[in-house]
């Protein structure tokens, strides 16, 4: 349950007005109504009824008011006790795409533990679509994925981009070399082979489809895979040519079992976006840590491997 919504509920109840609560919270009446509607759906109960003097609490609303005031008072006391960041404690539920795990995410966790050693971090690895849904439903406190979320309860920050390239095993790399250096011809030559990309409907998958469509290539065979390890192993075994960031490849495989093709046309870079539920103190602080981790990662590996947005 979003504590910001509980605070909104308390002020509507105290002021007996959605519009006055909106003024108090520096928001809009529509936003206040939306928060109350979401809270009512979460609780499965109607909280307010309208009368000539404004809005009044229902019987269920009066019961919720008692608990809401206790909860917000407890959170106020908790925040006051956490003046020293090192004393931060509790569990933060973080979701991450598999591609984040294979690049900079572990460094982020290390940085987070250095800043907040008493926090416990639970990690869920899933596709961007699933992570976003879990974040919206309150099952996660923050997520690292590819989409900027348009939701007033969630803050999104783009951290970095990983450039994509065409990755092929030795045999397919040799077959494609005679078309390297051009644009449309290169893409058509590559599209004769099976193309491997990330999970269906993900940003990289949609970018690949749009790239092919822009060159009038409608018959390409595209295989969607939601595991970086599986993408690498399938490519190594000659299943197809992968569109993925070289940053995700094991260093020992480059130039040996896998080759980066020198092509003029590649899909757009893969963005990494950090999204956190608004109104929660430690996810907001961890967003700041994530921005620093991303900056350090880009500086260390250079623009060919990673870029700032």
mmCIF file of N, CA, C and O in Angstrom, residues 18 23 32 47 60 66 68 79 105 116 121 134 144 158 171 237 257 265 267 273 277 283 292-293:
data_model
loop_
_atom_site.group_PDB
_atom_site.id
_atom_site.type_symbol
_atom_site.label_atom_id
_atom_site.label_comp_id
_atom_site.label_asym_id
_atom_site.label_seq_id
_atom_site.Cartn_x
_atom_site.Cartn_y
_atom_site.Cartn_z
ATOM 1 N N UNK A 18 -12.108 17.110 -1.572
ATOM 2 C CA UNK A 18 -11.052 16.700 -2.492
ATOM 3 C C UNK A 18 -10.251 17.911 -2.967
ATOM 4 O O UNK A 18 -9.029 17.852 -3.092
ATOM 5 N N UNK A 23 -5.182 21.277 -2.753
ATOM 6 C CA UNK A 23 -4.420 22.493 -2.448
ATOM 7 C C UNK A 23 -3.384 22.226 -1.362
ATOM 8 O O UNK A 23 -2.236 22.676 -1.452
ATOM 9 N N UNK A 32 -5.916 13.602 -6.790
ATOM 10 C CA UNK A 32 -6.415 13.189 -5.470
ATOM 11 C C UNK A 32 -7.506 12.137 -5.632
ATOM 12 O O UNK A 32 -7.516 11.105 -4.943
ATOM 13 N N UNK A 47 -14.682 4.408 0.798
ATOM 14 C CA UNK A 47 -14.178 5.157 1.940
ATOM 15 C C UNK A 47 -14.925 6.466 2.181
ATOM 16 O O UNK A 47 -14.962 6.948 3.316
ATOM 17 N N UNK A 60 -16.567 2.013 6.940
ATOM 18 C CA UNK A 60 -15.269 1.410 6.619
ATOM 19 C C UNK A 60 -14.167 2.468 6.594
ATOM 20 O O UNK A 60 -13.040 2.217 7.017
ATOM 21 N N UNK A 66 -8.451 5.247 11.468
ATOM 22 C CA UNK A 66 -7.735 4.937 12.694
ATOM 23 C C UNK A 66 -6.372 4.312 12.400
ATOM 24 O O UNK A 66 -5.347 4.709 12.970
ATOM 25 N N UNK A 68 -4.759 4.382 9.446
ATOM 26 C CA UNK A 68 -3.940 5.247 8.598
ATOM 27 C C UNK A 68 -3.169 6.259 9.439
ATOM 28 O O UNK A 68 -1.981 6.524 9.192
ATOM 29 N N UNK A 79 11.294 7.783 10.260
ATOM 30 C CA UNK A 79 12.174 8.684 9.513
ATOM 31 C C UNK A 79 13.038 9.510 10.471
ATOM 32 O O UNK A 79 14.213 9.768 10.201
ATOM 33 N N UNK A 105 24.574 -4.428 -12.709
ATOM 34 C CA UNK A 105 23.696 -4.521 -11.544
ATOM 35 C C UNK A 105 24.434 -4.984 -10.285
ATOM 36 O O UNK A 105 24.178 -4.487 -9.181
ATOM 37 N N UNK A 116 24.440 1.618 2.565
ATOM 38 C CA UNK A 116 23.392 1.230 3.513
ATOM 39 C C UNK A 116 23.587 -0.238 3.913
ATOM 40 O O UNK A 116 22.839 -1.119 3.478
ATOM 41 N N UNK A 121 18.375 -6.640 0.639
ATOM 42 C CA UNK A 121 17.919 -6.494 -0.743
ATOM 43 C C UNK A 121 17.430 -7.832 -1.269
ATOM 44 O O UNK A 121 18.158 -8.827 -1.240
ATOM 45 N N UNK A 134 4.749 -5.727 -11.787
ATOM 46 C CA UNK A 134 4.966 -5.981 -10.356
ATOM 47 C C UNK A 134 5.226 -4.685 -9.603
ATOM 48 O O UNK A 134 4.789 -4.521 -8.456
ATOM 49 N N UNK A 144 14.866 -2.227 -12.485
ATOM 50 C CA UNK A 144 15.806 -1.797 -13.522
ATOM 51 C C UNK A 144 15.430 -2.515 -14.801
ATOM 52 O O UNK A 144 15.552 -3.738 -14.910
ATOM 53 N N UNK A 158 16.460 7.399 -16.530
ATOM 54 C CA UNK A 158 17.298 6.632 -17.452
ATOM 55 C C UNK A 158 18.748 6.739 -16.987
ATOM 56 O O UNK A 158 19.285 7.836 -16.821
ATOM 57 N N UNK A 171 31.283 -19.472 -38.267
ATOM 58 C CA UNK A 171 30.762 -19.823 -39.589
ATOM 59 C C UNK A 171 29.852 -18.764 -40.166
ATOM 60 O O UNK A 171 30.003 -18.353 -41.323
ATOM 61 N N UNK A 237 26.424 -21.801 -30.797
ATOM 62 C CA UNK A 237 26.148 -23.085 -31.443
ATOM 63 C C UNK A 237 25.590 -22.941 -32.855
ATOM 64 O O UNK A 237 25.138 -23.919 -33.450
ATOM 65 N N UNK A 257 34.882 -17.746 -30.053
ATOM 66 C CA UNK A 257 33.634 -18.414 -30.442
ATOM 67 C C UNK A 257 32.598 -17.431 -30.974
ATOM 68 O O UNK A 257 31.680 -17.824 -31.694
ATOM 69 N N UNK A 265 24.594 -0.738 -40.035
ATOM 70 C CA UNK A 265 23.233 -0.614 -39.508
ATOM 71 C C UNK A 265 23.055 -1.557 -38.331
ATOM 72 O O UNK A 265 23.240 -2.768 -38.462
ATOM 73 N N UNK A 267 20.503 -2.057 -34.514
ATOM 74 C CA UNK A 267 19.368 -1.529 -33.744
ATOM 75 C C UNK A 267 19.823 -0.450 -32.775
ATOM 76 O O UNK A 267 21.009 -0.343 -32.452
ATOM 77 N N UNK A 273 16.636 1.802 -17.453
ATOM 78 C CA UNK A 273 15.860 2.779 -16.702
ATOM 79 C C UNK A 273 15.641 2.252 -15.287
ATOM 80 O O UNK A 273 15.248 1.098 -15.102
ATOM 81 N N UNK A 277 9.052 3.360 -6.706
ATOM 82 C CA UNK A 277 7.768 3.850 -6.214
ATOM 83 C C UNK A 277 7.977 5.125 -5.417
ATOM 84 O O UNK A 277 8.809 5.187 -4.514
ATOM 85 N N UNK A 283 14.127 3.498 -1.549
ATOM 86 C CA UNK A 283 14.226 3.397 -3.010
ATOM 87 C C UNK A 283 14.664 4.704 -3.667
ATOM 88 O O UNK A 283 15.433 4.702 -4.624
ATOM 89 N N UNK A 292 25.017 6.995 -9.764
ATOM 90 C CA UNK A 292 26.476 7.052 -9.612
ATOM 91 C C UNK A 292 27.141 5.785 -10.142
ATOM 92 O O UNK A 292 28.191 5.843 -10.779
ATOM 93 N N UNK A 293 26.518 4.633 -9.871
ATOM 94 C CA UNK A 293 27.067 3.370 -10.378
ATOM 95 C C UNK A 293 27.105 3.372 -11.901
ATOM 96 O O UNK A 293 28.097 2.961 -12.513
#
